[in-house]
Coordinates of C-alpha atoms and ligand atoms in Angstrom, one line a residue:
M1 CA 0.0 0.0 0.0
I2 CA 3.0 2.3 0.5
G3 CA 3.7 2.1 -3.3
P4 CA 6.9 2.1 -5.4
E5 CA 7.3 5.9 -5.7
A6 CA 7.3 6.3 -1.9
E7 CA 9.6 3.4 -1.5
A8 CA 12.0 4.9 -4.0
A9 CA 11.9 8.3 -2.3
A10 CA 12.5 6.7 1.0
A11 CA 15.4 4.7 -0.3
A12 CA 17.0 7.8 -1.8
I13 CA 16.6 9.7 1.5
R14 CA 18.0 6.8 3.5
A15 CA 21.0 6.6 1.2
A16 CA 21.8 10.2 1.7
N17 CA 20.8 10.6 5.4
D18 CA 19.9 7.5 7.3
L19 CA 18.3 8.4 10.6
P20 CA 15.7 6.8 12.8
Y21 CA 12.9 9.1 11.5
S22 CA 10.0 9.4 13.8
V23 CA 8.0 12.6 13.1
G24 CA 6.8 14.0 9.8
L25 CA 5.8 17.7 9.6
I26 CA 3.7 19.3 6.8
L27 CA 4.3 23.0 6.7
G28 CA 1.5 25.3 5.6
S29 CA 1.4 28.9 4.7
G30 CA 4.0 31.1 6.3
L31 CA 5.6 28.2 8.2
G32 CA 8.6 27.6 6.0
A33 CA 11.0 29.1 8.6
L34 CA 10.8 25.9 10.6
A35 CA 12.4 24.1 7.8
E36 CA 15.4 26.3 8.0
A37 CA 16.0 25.1 11.6
V38 CA 16.5 21.5 10.7
S39 CA 20.1 20.5 11.4
D40 CA 22.3 18.6 9.0
P41 CA 19.5 18.7 6.5
L42 CA 19.1 16.7 3.4
R43 CA 17.0 18.8 1.1
I44 CA 15.3 17.4 -2.0
P45 CA 12.9 19.6 -4.2
Y46 CA 9.7 17.8 -4.8
E47 CA 10.4 17.9 -8.5
D48 CA 13.2 15.5 -8.0
L49 CA 11.0 13.0 -6.3
A50 CA 8.7 10.8 -8.5
G51 CA 5.1 11.1 -7.5
F52 CA 5.6 14.3 -5.4
P53 CA 3.4 17.1 -6.4
A54 CA 4.6 20.3 -8.2
S55 CA 3.5 22.7 -5.5
G56 CA 2.5 26.0 -7.2
V57 CA 1.1 28.4 -4.6
S58 CA 3.1 31.4 -3.7
S59 CA 4.5 31.2 -0.3
H60 CA 4.6 27.5 -0.4
R61 CA 7.8 25.8 -1.3
G62 CA 8.0 22.3 -2.5
E63 CA 10.9 20.7 -0.7
L64 CA 11.5 17.7 1.5
I65 CA 13.9 18.3 4.3
A66 CA 15.2 15.3 6.4
G67 CA 17.4 15.9 9.4
R68 CA 17.1 16.6 13.1
L69 CA 15.0 19.3 14.9
E70 CA 15.7 19.6 18.6
G71 CA 17.6 16.3 18.3
V72 CA 14.6 14.4 16.9
P73 CA 14.9 12.8 13.4
V74 CA 12.3 14.5 11.3
V75 CA 11.1 14.6 7.8
V76 CA 9.7 18.0 6.9
L77 CA 7.4 18.5 3.9
A78 CA 7.8 22.2 3.2
G79 CA 4.9 22.9 0.9
R80 CA 1.8 21.0 0.1
S81 CA -0.3 20.6 -3.0
H82 CA -3.9 21.5 -2.4
Y83 CA -7.0 19.9 -3.7
Y84 CA -7.8 23.2 -5.4
E85 CA -4.7 23.1 -7.5
S86 CA -5.5 20.0 -9.5
G87 CA -8.8 18.6 -8.3
N88 CA -6.8 15.6 -7.0
A89 CA -7.4 15.0 -3.3
A90 CA -4.7 12.4 -3.3
A91 CA -2.0 14.8 -4.5
M92 CA -0.1 14.3 -1.1
R93 CA -0.4 10.6 -1.2
V94 CA 3.2 9.8 -2.2
P95 CA 4.8 12.3 0.3
V96 CA 2.7 11.0 3.2
A97 CA 3.5 7.4 2.2
T98 CA 7.2 8.4 2.2
L99 CA 6.9 9.4 5.8
K100 CA 5.6 5.9 6.6
A101 CA 8.2 4.2 4.5
L102 CA 10.9 6.1 6.4
G103 CA 9.6 4.8 9.7
C104 CA 7.8 7.9 11.0
D105 CA 5.0 7.0 13.4
T106 CA 3.7 10.6 13.8
L107 CA 2.4 13.2 11.4
I108 CA 1.9 16.8 12.4
A109 CA 0.2 19.0 9.8
T110 CA 0.0 22.8 9.9
N111 CA -2.1 25.2 8.0
A112 CA -3.6 28.7 7.8
A113 CA -7.2 29.1 8.6
G114 CA -10.0 31.5 9.1
S115 CA -11.6 31.6 12.6
L116 CA -15.3 31.5 13.4
R117 CA -14.7 32.8 16.9
T118 CA -14.0 36.5 17.5
H119 CA -11.9 35.6 20.6
V120 CA -9.5 33.4 18.5
G121 CA -8.2 35.9 16.0
P122 CA -5.4 36.6 13.5
G123 CA -2.1 35.4 14.9
D124 CA -3.7 32.9 17.3
L125 CA -3.3 29.2 17.1
M126 CA -5.9 26.5 17.1
L127 CA -5.2 22.8 17.7
I128 CA -7.6 20.8 15.5
T129 CA -9.7 18.3 17.5
D130 CA -11.8 17.0 14.7
H131 CA -12.8 18.0 11.1
I132 CA -15.7 18.2 8.8
N133 CA -15.0 17.1 5.2
F134 CA -17.2 19.7 3.5
A135 CA -15.2 19.6 0.2
G136 CA -16.6 16.1 -0.1
A137 CA -13.4 14.8 -1.7
D138 CA -11.5 11.9 -0.3
P139 CA -7.8 10.9 -1.2
L140 CA -8.8 7.2 -0.8
I141 CA -11.3 7.2 -3.6
G142 CA -10.1 4.5 -6.0
E143 CA -7.8 2.9 -3.4
P144 CA -8.2 -0.8 -3.7
G145 CA -8.9 -3.2 -0.8
E146 CA -10.4 -3.1 2.6
A147 CA -7.9 -0.7 4.1
R148 CA -9.5 2.3 2.4
F149 CA -12.4 2.1 5.0
V150 CA -10.4 4.1 7.5
G151 CA -11.9 4.9 10.8
M152 CA -11.8 8.6 11.6
T153 CA -13.2 8.6 15.1
G154 CA -9.8 9.2 16.8
A155 CA -8.1 10.8 13.8
Y156 CA -6.6 13.6 15.9
D157 CA -4.6 11.6 18.3
E158 CA -5.4 12.3 21.9
S159 CA -2.0 11.8 23.4
L160 CA -0.4 14.0 20.8
R161 CA -2.9 16.6 21.5
A162 CA -2.1 16.5 25.2
A163 CA 1.6 16.7 24.4
L164 CA 1.1 19.7 22.2
F165 CA -1.1 21.4 24.8
G166 CA 1.6 20.7 27.4
A167 CA 4.3 22.2 25.1
A168 CA 2.2 25.3 24.4
E169 CA 1.6 25.7 28.3
R170 CA 5.3 25.4 29.0
E171 CA 6.1 27.9 26.3
G172 CA 3.4 30.3 27.7
I173 CA 1.6 30.3 24.4
A174 CA -2.2 30.3 24.2
L175 CA -3.4 27.3 22.1
A176 CA -7.2 27.2 21.3
S177 CA -8.8 24.0 20.1
G178 CA -11.6 23.3 17.8
V179 CA -13.2 21.8 14.7
Y180 CA -11.7 22.5 11.3
M181 CA -14.1 22.5 8.3
W182 CA -12.5 21.8 4.9
F183 CA -13.8 23.9 2.0
S184 CA -12.3 23.1 -1.4
G185 CA -11.3 26.6 -2.3
P186 CA -9.7 28.3 -4.0
S187 CA -12.4 30.9 -3.7
F188 CA -13.0 31.9 -0.1
E189 CA -16.3 31.2 1.7
T190 CA -19.3 33.4 1.5
P191 CA -20.8 34.8 4.7
A192 CA -23.7 32.4 4.3
E193 CA -21.3 29.4 4.1
I194 CA -19.7 30.7 7.3
R195 CA -23.1 30.8 9.0
L196 CA -23.7 27.3 7.8
A197 CA -20.3 26.2 9.2
R198 CA -21.0 27.8 12.5
T199 CA -24.3 26.0 12.7
V200 CA -22.8 22.6 12.0
G201 CA -20.1 23.1 14.7
A202 CA -17.0 24.4 12.9
D203 CA -14.6 26.7 14.7
A204 CA -12.3 27.3 11.8
V205 CA -12.4 27.0 8.0
G206 CA -9.6 26.3 5.5
M207 CA -8.6 24.7 2.2
S208 CA -6.2 22.0 3.2
T209 CA -5.0 19.4 5.7
V210 CA -8.0 17.0 5.7
P211 CA -6.7 15.0 2.8
E212 CA -3.3 14.6 4.5
V213 CA -5.0 13.6 7.8
I214 CA -7.0 10.9 6.0
L215 CA -3.8 9.7 4.3
G216 CA -1.9 9.8 7.5
R217 CA -4.6 7.5 9.2
F218 CA -4.6 5.3 6.2
F219 CA -0.9 4.7 6.6
G220 CA -1.3 4.1 10.3
L221 CA 0.4 7.3 11.5
R222 CA -0.6 9.1 14.7
V223 CA -1.8 12.5 13.5
A224 CA -2.1 16.0 15.0
A225 CA -2.8 19.3 13.2
V226 CA -2.5 23.0 14.1
S227 CA -4.0 26.0 12.4
T228 CA -2.5 29.4 12.5
I229 CA -5.5 31.8 12.3
T230 CA -4.9 34.5 9.7
N231 CA -8.3 36.1 9.7
L232 CA -11.8 36.0 11.0
A233 CA -14.0 34.1 8.5
A234 CA -16.0 35.7 5.8
G235 CA -18.7 38.2 6.8
M236 CA -17.4 38.5 10.4
T237 CA -15.7 41.8 9.7
G238 CA -16.4 44.3 6.9
A239 CA -13.2 43.3 5.0
E240 CA -12.9 41.2 1.9
L241 CA -10.6 38.1 2.5
S242 CA -7.4 37.7 0.5
H243 CA -4.5 35.4 0.0
E244 CA -2.3 38.5 0.5
E245 CA -3.6 38.7 4.1
T246 CA -3.0 34.9 4.6
K247 CA 0.5 35.4 3.6
Q248 CA 1.0 38.5 5.7
I249 CA -0.6 37.3 8.9
G250 CA 0.6 33.7 8.7
P251 CA 4.1 34.3 10.0
L252 CA 2.6 35.9 13.2
G253 CA 1.2 32.6 14.3
A254 CA 4.1 30.7 12.8
V255 CA 6.6 32.1 15.2
K256 CA 4.5 30.9 18.1
L257 CA 3.8 27.5 16.5
E258 CA 7.5 27.1 15.8
R259 CA 8.2 27.4 19.5
I260 CA 5.5 24.9 20.4
L261 CA 6.7 22.4 17.9
R262 CA 10.3 22.7 19.0
R263 CA 9.3 22.2 22.6
F264 CA 7.1 19.3 21.7
L265 CA 10.0 17.7 19.8
R266 CA 12.5 18.5 22.7
D267 CA 10.2 16.9 25.2
R268 CA 9.6 13.9 23.0
G269 CA 13.3 13.5 22.5
L270 CA 13.7 13.2 26.3
R271 CA 11.2 10.3 26.7
Ligands
HPA301 N1 -11.0 30.5 4.6 C1 -10.4 29.4 4.0 N2 -9.1 29.3 4.0 C2 -8.4 30.2 4.7 C3 -8.9 31.2 5.4 C4 -10.4 31.4 5.3 O1 -10.9 32.3 5.9 N3 -7.9 31.9 6.0 C5 -6.8 31.3 5.7 N4 -7.0 30.2 4.9

């Protein structure tokens, strides 16, 4: 189920930098700086890895970085391909499979999102506790066999969530939590859609992450995900939403998220 492309990518990575990899990180908008912190990094552009997506969104790089972060062997996927780029919900299948092939047991995904709660605003962080797949696409469509019927009840791992909350607390950084609702994008939501989202229990909305979480569960990884809030959702302020805003505000939360993730890894390394 891992597939030949991911096996080949993993073999190439092991040949150049053979570490006991344990954590995979997917970096979303404005989070690229964390990739720079990886020590003794092996860097491979996605275009040099068969089956990896050509990531085309500005502010997203497409590069795999394998090395250590806070002493922990990590594989960083800097840049993701979104469903809205190609209509292919499985665009990140090979990268996520590569994490599994390299021995990772944990996947932490990050993204930028709009908040539905005024007290969780731009620059704040939200740990995802559950999601609503409103885009209706699924990366496992067409997957053969019984394994595709992946349970999603415990998709966002409870012990990882506790560890991330603990890391945030020790860093003195507020970490909200809530339900993430996936809209396909690339157009932003309408105010009416945000009212719908609120009614069905969403706390934040965004255009990514859900496919990777499903893939992560499919490959048996423990999964956690954190949103950096870049804006209040459509209709909550007078302002029109823009990708420019996502790019500008993203780094505000990213600085805090980087501290939480480093602390999380440091504490994990000590176990
Ligand atoms: N909607 C969808 N995706 C987003 C948003 C939003 O308001 N902000 C950042 N990514």
